[in-house]
Amino acid sequence: MIKLSGIFPPVPTAFDPDENLAVDKMRDNLRRLSKFDLAGFLILGSNGEKVMLSEREQREVLDSARAAITQNKLMLAGTGEQSTRATIDLTKAAAASGADAALVLNPSYYRGQMTAQALIAHYSEVADASPIPVIVYNMPACSGLDLTADIVIQLSRHSNIVGIKDSGGNISKIAEIVRGAEPGFQVLAGSASFLLPALSVGAVGGVLALANIAPRQCIEVLSSYHRGDLEKAREVQFSLIPLNQAITATGGVPALKAAMDHLGLYGGPSRSPLLPPDEDRLQAITRLLESHEIRI
Amino acid sequence: MIKLSGIFPPVPTAFDPDENLAVDKMRDNLRRLSKFDLAGFLILGSNGEKVMLSEREQREVLDSARAAITQNKLMLAGTGEQSTRATIDLTKAAAASGADAALVLNPSYYRGQMTAQALIAHYSEVADASPIPVIVYNMPACSGLDLTADIVIQLSRHSNIVGIKDSGGNISKIAEIVRGAEPGFQVLAGSASFLLPALSVGAVGGVLALANIAPRQCIEVLSSYHRGDLEKAREVQFSLIPLNQAITATGGVPALKAAMDHLGLYGGPSRSPLLPPDEDRLQAITRLLESHEIRI
Amino acid sequence: MIKLSGIFPPVPTAFDPDENLAVDKMRDNLRRLSKFDLAGFLILGSNGEKVMLSEREQREVLDSARAAITQNKLMLAGTGEQSTRATIDLTKAAAASGADAALVLNPSYYRGQMTAQALIAHYSEVADASPIPVIVYNMPACSGLDLTADIVIQLSRHSNIVGIKDSGGNISKIAEIVRGAEPGFQVLAGSASFLLPALSVGAVGGVLALANIAPRQCIEVLSSYHRGDLEKAREVQFSLIPLNQAITATGGVPALKAAMDHLGLYGGPSRSPLLPPDEDRLQAITRLLESHEIRI
Amino acid sequence: MIKLSGIFPPVPTAFDPDENLAVDKMRDNLRRLSKFDLAGFLILGSNGEKVMLSEREQREVLDSARAAITQNKLMLAGTGEQSTRATIDLTKAAAASGADAALVLNPSYYRGQMTAQALIAHYSEVADASPIPVIVYNMPACSGLDLTADIVIQLSRHSNIVGIKDSGGNISKIAEIVRGAEPGFQVLAGSASFLLPALSVGAVGGVLALANIAPRQCIEVLSSYHRGDLEKAREVQFSLIPLNQAITATGGVPALKAAMDHLGLYGGPSRSPLLPPDEDRLQAITRLLESHEIRI
């Protein structure tokens, strides 16, 4: 059984100044982040600008990433597409690239038709066909569709569906899922903003944009919690709030990339229509990174 | 400084079969609940059907409740109205009735006009005029307006605004408020469904519909957490989830009242247009209460 | 059968500078507006700040308004409360004041419980008890609840429910209601912003905030449409758009009152927490009124 | 200047029972629909399951469609992708296939970042690079993002942006756009449910799912309106409401395809996770088609 406990950064895809893929830069970032006690990496997540990549580019990114991720770290691959068949194709490609598990965002374009029945059939077909374990990905801020606890609990019964990354942050629902899902079903917080409360109701870790720039702090929330030091856990959790607000919640991928640039990782541009942070936001980010003594 | 740590049931207002006020029944309930280690009671909250009561009835309920609440328990009074002047009038009446603090739901009818500036002016005027401490009440499911962390943090600087009951359950926002508010500002969870995670980020207690029927369990989440027994805290928290789902989240006040009837408290009808639970729901509630061995 | 064809201004309630009721000022406004070919007036609507008034004040406003409204104009009275019993009480009081019909906003505080069954029971009880015809009032921007076409169509079968004021502006739903409702059920547009399209699918008129300041233009959309001059109807409709945007949609009741002040009617303050328009908005309103040559 | 007046069916993409592309079936449909007085066809719209197709399949569908669409009908091609560069690539491919205009759905995955500035930059870059005119496509039900009137009005100033298909159905906004946009900017209703009201405020036609199965009726709303027969226009508009409800609004693409099958066109399956209509819905659709005497 794959073990998802721990912290995973959702790795941005690197582009050169002309917005062309720069996989070497992504590999450099991965190597530098590998020295931290991270459980692994998510490739082709929302922060990885998956939806900005062509079919060919997605496969290239997966191959390149695996080459840079050591075998003691897990590689999760975002493989959710709008059609079941395309999701299966990409999941198989990810497995062939050496991904350890597929993180499958639900289809949502035809949200009026995405009944529980349709979603459960979709995930079941994908999990049946997938050579690697499937993790459900709930991301209402991007997909515009919020998976219910009931759907997730039903999916947890499939032997090849091993967990969920929940970015919605509805903590009552997270508790409901942990309580109702099959034993062993693993819940990952999808944002640093609710990591500690998610742990308090049984999450095993998180896929956190902030783990790209503040891996130490993200790991420390988890380790403090596990050794029972709730004061420390809360203190570090609180220190992540303004960072998360400025960088992830408000600024999005371009702000995360700007922060990476500031820390000496490669951030670079996002693909249009994503705009780079304006001067004010850039300065606010810089100031926050410095006042929080964030270093890689 | 008023101390809000602990558990408060938001007490339903009792009506006779003709939907007339039955304050004696409410008083009986209060006396029976007083034997538990509750911090106090909320009168005229959402579960108290405040919006169903005439101006005169609201004052009668406050007077009657205080007579039944011993001096070692706090009485919180819901006093939020749409106009600032009516809110001040009712807050003064509550103080005269012996309420220890006023829980003030934000006005929201003209939500397009309820800017941060308007809301802050409203709460400041109310807090200036109020003889008793003011607690902000955020209840987006009823008001249709979700107070931002920024607004609450600004309000926390007023010397007569001492805390917030947050029923929205956005745990990242609750953490942001605890972190950003004036020291001593007290956050109360507004639903049992997120009590434990709220504690993990610094809430001091909760105003919980379930505390009307499962006071022991609500108190135990709090005490387990405080003595560091996170396993026990989570176990009891989880046991509250199905109850909260069936009774509070789905069934509303009529379901809570039906549960009270089943437990030997007085529930009685809600005022129309609230409908009594249908037979199926009633049986589901009964079964849950019995399977969880809920007793008063 | 009461005939609702035509234009109705939802009359603001006048307050003096201390926010006390100034019924004489409202009466002056009513008399000045009576010279236009309006079908009648709505008293205690959203623009009438009904929710800002005490029970006693509401009744006083109804009595005063009727004294100023000539018998050849209809007086509609907003009488929707959260409880069925309070709605019935106020509806009877309105009838006693001489209102010709009651405009009943749906209860919405417990919106999770406001099923079709609950809403239909509520309206039916009110219509059964009401001495005057009932008009359904759908106003999702304020109530946070949007009545479905199905509910409205079912309500249209009650012999004492004669129409709907729909402020939601979902034009497909308005068409569905006209098509599906009992013959003779009358639909009124709830905003000048969609008056002409509503007429195109069978609405008979409108209750329009703009009719307080631009009665001529509102009436002209209707009369042009009825004589088949679609070009003219559209031209006047278009001229109302910027006014409606600036005054009603964005600025709310305080902006409407400011416009009335500028035109020589009595506007005066709104009750707190509604704030007066700031200087920029005030100037924008003035400029619009002048560039559109709005005069009373 | 391209003239968009008239009715356009958004043509479904045909799949065989194994969900493989069946372009010959789509071509047959196009030839049969060509006998009606339609202005043209939309290929790769939401009803064309564009998001279900691979990059290669999208190009194949465009090529095949053009071969079946006679030169006197316009071919509009849906070319909106999440990245600006992919949108430009597909738009150029569509132009090369012989499309007359590109219908560009806004990117929305990173909706938190899709400010007016980002969206205007995106559309401007696409329109600058496109060899064919660009039509903005607003479809909040699928994209989860509702373009404001201000954004559309600004875009109307670009010489290569010639119109909008608005499926949101906010009729006040449609009026605002017609009034505020550059002269000659053409507005198309995106659903039969609000065709007539859209015409009343200046729309020039519609891209209507129902035009695949009821082209005659859709055309008749338009022609009755233009010859001033408002009664007839409304009567036909009303007859479309139950069809639109059952087939388009509720049942989605699978219901539309089932209706096409019933009428002797080729419908066939949709791609998973879209599910075929269940037996009840199928019968309801059949009954509606027969009671409305819908025939191709």
CSV table of C-alpha atoms in Angstrom, one decimal, chain A:
chain,number,residue,atom,x,y,z
A,1,MET,CA,0.0,0.0,0.0
A,2,ILE,CA,1.4,3.4,-1.0
A,3,LYS,CA,2.0,5.6,2.0
A,4,LEU,CA,1.1,9.3,1.5
A,5,SER,CA,2.0,10.6,4.9
A,6,GLY,CA,4.0,13.8,4.7
A,7,ILE,CA,4.4,16.9,2.7
A,8,PHE,CA,4.4,17.2,-1.1
A,9,PRO,CA,5.1,20.4,-3.0
A,10,PRO,CA,3.0,20.7,-6.2
A,11,VAL,CA,5.9,21.6,-8.5
A,12,PRO,CA,5.5,24.5,-10.9
A,13,THR,CA,6.3,23.8,-14.6
A,14,ALA,CA,9.2,26.0,-15.7
A,15,PHE,CA,9.0,28.1,-18.8
A,16,ASP,CA,11.7,30.3,-20.4
A,17,PRO,CA,11.0,34.0,-21.1
A,18,ASP,CA,9.2,33.0,-24.4
A,19,GLU,CA,6.9,30.7,-22.4
A,20,ASN,CA,8.5,27.6,-23.9
A,21,LEU,CA,9.0,24.6,-21.7
A,22,ALA,CA,12.3,24.7,-19.7
A,23,VAL,CA,12.4,21.2,-18.1
A,24,ASP,CA,16.0,21.6,-17.1
A,25,LYS,CA,15.0,24.4,-14.8
A,26,MET,CA,12.3,22.3,-13.2
A,27,ARG,CA,14.8,19.5,-12.7
A,28,ASP,CA,17.2,21.9,-10.9
A,29,ASN,CA,14.4,23.0,-8.6
A,30,LEU,CA,13.5,19.4,-7.9
A,31,ARG,CA,17.1,18.5,-7.0
A,32,ARG,CA,17.4,21.4,-4.6
A,33,LEU,CA,14.1,20.6,-2.9
A,34,SER,CA,15.1,17.0,-2.6
A,35,LYS,CA,17.3,17.7,0.4
A,36,PHE,CA,14.3,18.4,2.5
A,37,ASP,CA,12.4,15.7,4.3
A,38,LEU,CA,9.5,15.8,1.8
A,39,ALA,CA,7.4,12.7,1.0
A,40,GLY,CA,7.5,13.4,-2.7
A,41,PHE,CA,6.4,15.8,-5.4
A,42,LEU,CA,3.2,16.5,-7.4
A,43,ILE,CA,3.9,17.0,-11.1
A,44,LEU,CA,1.2,18.5,-13.3
A,45,GLY,CA,-1.0,19.9,-10.6
A,46,SER,CA,-2.7,23.2,-10.7
A,47,ASN,CA,0.5,24.9,-9.7
A,48,GLY,CA,2.2,22.9,-12.4
A,49,GLU,CA,0.0,24.7,-15.0
A,50,LYS,CA,-1.1,21.3,-16.4
A,51,VAL,CA,-4.0,22.9,-18.3
A,52,MET,CA,-1.5,25.3,-20.0
A,53,LEU,CA,0.4,22.4,-21.6
A,54,SER,CA,-0.1,20.5,-24.8
A,55,GLU,CA,-0.6,16.7,-24.7
A,56,ARG,CA,3.0,16.3,-25.8
A,57,GLU,CA,4.4,18.7,-23.3
A,58,GLN,CA,2.6,17.0,-20.4
A,59,ARG,CA,4.3,13.7,-21.2
A,60,GLU,CA,7.7,15.5,-21.5
A,61,VAL,CA,7.3,17.1,-18.1
A,62,LEU,CA,6.4,13.8,-16.5
A,63,ASP,CA,9.5,12.1,-18.0
A,64,SER,CA,11.8,14.9,-17.1
A,65,ALA,CA,10.5,15.1,-13.5
A,66,ARG,CA,11.0,11.5,-12.8
A,67,ALA,CA,14.6,11.7,-13.9
A,68,ALA,CA,15.2,14.3,-11.2
A,69,ILE,CA,13.1,12.8,-8.4
A,70,THR,CA,15.1,10.2,-6.4
A,71,GLN,CA,13.5,6.8,-5.9
A,72,ASN,CA,13.0,7.5,-2.1
A,73,LYS,CA,10.5,10.2,-2.9
A,74,LEU,CA,7.1,9.7,-4.4
A,75,MET,CA,6.1,11.2,-7.7
A,76,LEU,CA,2.4,12.0,-7.9
A,77,ALA,CA,1.1,13.0,-11.4
A,78,GLY,CA,-1.9,15.1,-12.2
A,79,THR,CA,-3.8,13.2,-14.8
A,80,GLY,CA,-7.4,14.4,-14.7
A,81,GLU,CA,-9.0,15.3,-18.1
A,82,GLN,CA,-12.5,16.0,-19.1
A,83,SER,CA,-13.1,12.7,-20.8
A,84,THR,CA,-12.7,9.3,-19.1
A,85,ARG,CA,-10.7,8.0,-22.0
A,86,ALA,CA,-8.2,10.9,-22.0
A,87,THR,CA,-7.8,10.5,-18.3
A,88,ILE,CA,-7.0,6.9,-18.7
A,89,ASP,CA,-4.6,7.6,-21.5
A,90,LEU,CA,-2.7,10.2,-19.5
A,91,THR,CA,-2.8,8.0,-16.3
A,92,LYS,CA,-1.2,5.2,-18.2
A,93,ALA,CA,1.4,7.5,-19.7
A,94,ALA,CA,2.2,8.8,-16.2
A,95,ALA,CA,2.6,5.3,-14.9
A,96,ALA,CA,5.0,4.6,-17.8
A,97,SER,CA,6.9,7.7,-16.8
A,98,GLY,CA,7.4,6.2,-13.4
A,99,ALA,CA,4.8,8.1,-11.4
A,100,ASP,CA,3.9,6.4,-8.1
A,101,ALA,CA,0.3,7.5,-8.1
A,102,ALA,CA,-2.1,9.5,-10.2
A,103,LEU,CA,-3.9,12.6,-8.8
A,104,VAL,CA,-7.2,12.8,-10.7
A,105,LEU,CA,-9.1,16.0,-10.8
A,106,ASN,CA,-12.8,15.5,-11.5
A,107,PRO,CA,-14.2,16.5,-14.9
A,108,SER,CA,-16.3,19.6,-14.4
A,109,TYR,CA,-16.9,21.3,-17.7
A,110,TYR,CA,-20.4,19.8,-18.0
A,111,ARG,CA,-21.0,20.3,-14.3
A,112,GLY,CA,-24.8,20.1,-14.7
A,113,GLN,CA,-24.3,16.5,-15.8
A,114,MET,CA,-21.7,15.6,-13.2
A,115,THR,CA,-24.0,13.7,-10.9
A,116,ALA,CA,-22.7,11.4,-8.2
A,117,GLN,CA,-23.5,8.5,-10.5
A,118,ALA,CA,-21.4,10.0,-13.4
A,119,LEU,CA,-18.5,10.9,-11.2
A,120,ILE,CA,-18.4,7.5,-9.5
A,121,ALA,CA,-18.5,5.8,-12.8
A,122,HIS,CA,-15.7,8.0,-14.1
A,123,TYR,CA,-13.4,7.4,-11.2
A,124,SER,CA,-14.1,3.7,-11.1
A,125,GLU,CA,-13.3,3.3,-14.8
A,126,VAL,CA,-10.1,5.3,-14.3
A,127,ALA,CA,-9.1,3.3,-11.2
A,128,ASP,CA,-9.9,0.0,-12.9
A,129,ALA,CA,-7.6,0.9,-15.9
A,130,SER,CA,-4.8,2.6,-14.0
A,131,PRO,CA,-1.6,0.6,-13.4
A,132,ILE,CA,-0.9,2.9,-10.4
A,133,PRO,CA,-3.0,4.0,-7.4
A,134,VAL,CA,-5.5,6.8,-7.9
A,135,ILE,CA,-5.9,9.8,-5.6
A,136,VAL,CA,-9.0,11.8,-5.9
A,137,TYR,CA,-8.4,15.6,-6.4
A,138,ASN,CA,-11.0,18.0,-5.2
A,139,MET,CA,-10.3,21.6,-6.2
A,140,PRO,CA,-13.5,23.6,-6.4
A,141,ALA,CA,-11.7,26.9,-6.8
A,142,CYS,CA,-10.5,25.8,-10.2
A,143,SER,CA,-13.0,23.1,-11.2
A,144,GLY,CA,-16.1,24.9,-10.0
A,145,LEU,CA,-17.4,21.6,-8.6
A,146,ASP,CA,-17.1,20.5,-5.0
A,147,LEU,CA,-17.1,16.7,-4.5
A,148,THR,CA,-19.4,15.7,-1.7
A,149,ALA,CA,-18.3,13.6,1.3
A,150,ASP,CA,-20.7,10.9,0.2
A,151,ILE,CA,-19.0,10.6,-3.3
A,152,VAL,CA,-15.5,10.4,-1.8
A,153,ILE,CA,-16.6,7.9,0.8
A,154,GLN,CA,-18.1,5.7,-1.9
A,155,LEU,CA,-14.9,6.0,-4.0
A,156,SER,CA,-12.8,5.0,-1.0
A,157,ARG,CA,-14.2,1.5,-1.3
A,158,HIS,CA,-12.4,1.0,-4.7
A,159,SER,CA,-9.2,-0.9,-4.0
A,160,ASN,CA,-7.2,1.3,-6.3
A,161,ILE,CA,-8.4,4.6,-5.0
A,162,VAL,CA,-6.2,5.3,-2.0
A,163,GLY,CA,-6.8,8.9,-0.9
A,164,ILE,CA,-7.8,12.4,-1.7
A,165,LYS,CA,-6.2,15.8,-1.9
A,166,ASP,CA,-8.8,18.2,-0.8
A,167,SER,CA,-8.1,21.8,-1.7
A,168,GLY,CA,-11.6,23.0,-0.8
A,169,GLY,CA,-10.8,23.4,2.9
A,170,ASN,CA,-14.2,22.6,4.2
A,171,ILE,CA,-13.0,21.1,7.4
A,172,SER,CA,-16.3,19.5,8.5
A,173,LYS,CA,-16.3,17.7,5.2
A,174,ILE,CA,-12.7,16.6,5.7
A,175,ALA,CA,-13.7,15.2,9.1
A,176,GLU,CA,-16.7,13.4,7.6
A,177,ILE,CA,-14.5,11.8,4.9
A,178,VAL,CA,-11.8,10.6,7.4
A,179,ARG,CA,-14.6,9.2,9.6
A,180,GLY,CA,-16.6,7.6,6.8
A,181,ALA,CA,-14.0,6.4,4.4
A,182,GLU,CA,-12.5,2.9,4.2
A,183,PRO,CA,-9.8,2.3,6.8
A,184,GLY,CA,-6.5,3.3,5.2
A,185,PHE,CA,-7.9,5.9,2.9
A,186,GLN,CA,-5.5,8.8,3.1
A,187,VAL,CA,-6.5,12.5,3.2
A,188,LEU,CA,-4.1,15.2,2.2
A,189,ALA,CA,-4.7,18.9,2.9
A,190,GLY,CA,-4.6,20.8,-0.4
A,191,SER,CA,-3.4,24.1,1.1
A,192,ALA,CA,-1.1,25.2,3.9
A,193,SER,CA,-3.9,27.4,5.2
A,194,PHE,CA,-5.7,24.5,6.9
A,195,LEU,CA,-2.9,22.0,7.4
A,196,LEU,CA,-3.0,21.9,11.2
A,197,PRO,CA,-6.8,21.7,11.5
A,198,ALA,CA,-6.8,18.9,8.9
A,199,LEU,CA,-4.3,17.0,10.9
A,200,SER,CA,-6.5,17.4,14.0
A,201,VAL,CA,-9.3,15.5,12.2
A,202,GLY,CA,-7.0,12.8,10.8
A,203,ALA,CA,-5.3,14.0,7.6
A,204,VAL,CA,-1.9,12.4,7.0
A,205,GLY,CA,-0.2,15.3,5.3
A,206,GLY,CA,-0.6,17.8,2.6
A,207,VAL,CA,0.1,18.8,-1.0
A,208,LEU,CA,1.0,22.5,-0.4
A,209,ALA,CA,2.0,25.2,-2.8
A,210,LEU,CA,4.0,26.8,0.1
A,211,ALA,CA,6.1,23.6,0.4
A,212,ASN,CA,7.9,24.9,-2.7
A,213,ILE,CA,9.3,27.8,-0.8
A,214,ALA,CA,8.8,27.0,2.9
A,215,PRO,CA,9.3,23.2,3.0
A,216,ARG,CA,10.9,23.4,6.5
A,217,GLN,CA,7.9,25.1,8.0
A,218,CYS,CA,5.4,22.9,6.4
A,219,ILE,CA,7.2,19.8,7.6
A,220,GLU,CA,7.5,21.4,11.1
A,221,VAL,CA,3.7,21.8,11.5
A,222,LEU,CA,3.4,18.1,10.8
A,223,SER,CA,6.2,16.9,13.1
A,224,SER,CA,5.2,19.2,16.0
A,225,TYR,CA,1.7,17.9,15.8
A,226,HIS,CA,2.8,14.3,15.8
A,227,ARG,CA,5.0,14.8,18.8
A,228,GLY,CA,2.1,16.5,20.6
A,229,ASP,CA,3.6,20.0,20.7
A,230,LEU,CA,0.4,21.7,19.8
A,231,GLU,CA,1.7,25.2,20.8
A,232,LYS,CA,4.6,24.9,18.4
A,233,ALA,CA,2.4,23.4,15.6
A,234,ARG,CA,0.0,26.3,15.9
A,235,GLU,CA,2.8,28.9,16.0
A,236,VAL,CA,4.3,27.6,12.8
A,237,GLN,CA,0.8,27.2,11.2
A,238,PHE,CA,0.1,30.9,12.0
A,239,SER,CA,3.4,32.0,10.5
A,240,LEU,CA,2.3,30.4,7.2
A,241,ILE,CA,-0.9,32.3,7.0
A,242,PRO,CA,0.3,35.6,5.6
A,243,LEU,CA,2.6,33.8,3.2
A,244,ASN,CA,-0.2,31.7,2.0
A,245,GLN,CA,-2.5,34.7,1.7
A,246,ALA,CA,-0.1,36.8,-0.3
A,247,ILE,CA,1.5,34.1,-2.4
A,248,THR,CA,-0.9,31.2,-3.0
A,249,ALA,CA,-4.4,32.5,-2.2
A,250,THR,CA,-4.2,35.9,-3.9
A,251,GLY,CA,-1.3,35.9,-6.2
A,252,GLY,CA,-1.6,32.4,-7.7
A,253,VAL,CA,1.1,30.6,-9.7
A,254,PRO,CA,2.8,33.8,-10.9
A,255,ALA,CA,3.3,34.9,-7.3
A,256,LEU,CA,4.6,31.5,-6.3
A,257,LYS,CA,7.1,31.7,-9.2
A,258,ALA,CA,8.1,35.2,-8.2
A,259,ALA,CA,8.8,33.9,-4.7
A,260,MET,CA,10.9,31.1,-6.1
A,261,ASP,CA,12.9,33.5,-8.1
A,262,HIS,CA,13.6,35.6,-5.1
A,263,LEU,CA,14.8,32.5,-3.1
A,264,GLY,CA,17.2,31.5,-5.8
A,265,LEU,CA,15.1,28.7,-7.3
A,266,TYR,CA,13.9,29.1,-10.9
A,267,GLY,CA,10.4,30.6,-11.0
A,268,GLY,CA,10.2,32.3,-14.4
A,269,PRO,CA,7.0,33.3,-16.1
A,270,SER,CA,3.7,31.6,-16.2
A,271,ARG,CA,1.9,31.1,-19.5
A,272,SER,CA,-0.5,33.8,-20.6
A,273,PRO,CA,-3.2,34.7,-19.8
A,274,LEU,CA,-1.6,34.4,-16.3
A,275,LEU,CA,0.0,37.8,-15.7
A,276,PRO,CA,3.2,38.4,-13.6
A,277,PRO,CA,2.6,40.0,-10.2
A,278,ASP,CA,2.7,43.8,-10.5
A,279,GLU,CA,5.4,45.8,-8.7
A,280,ASP,CA,3.4,46.3,-5.5
A,281,ARG,CA,2.6,42.7,-5.1
A,282,LEU,CA,6.2,41.7,-5.9
A,283,GLN,CA,7.5,44.0,-3.1
A,284,ALA,CA,5.0,42.7,-0.7
A,285,ILE,CA,6.1,39.1,-1.5
A,286,THR,CA,9.7,40.0,-1.1
A,287,ARG,CA,9.1,41.7,2.2
A,288,LEU,CA,7.2,38.7,3.6
A,289,LEU,CA,9.8,36.2,2.6
A,290,GLU,CA,12.4,38.3,4.3
A,291,SER,CA,10.5,39.1,7.4
A,292,HIS,CA,9.7,35.4,7.8
A,293,GLU,CA,13.3,34.5,7.1
A,294,ILE,CA,12.3,32.1,4.4
A,295,ARG,CA,15.3,30.4,2.8
A,296,ILE,CA,15.8,27.4,0.7
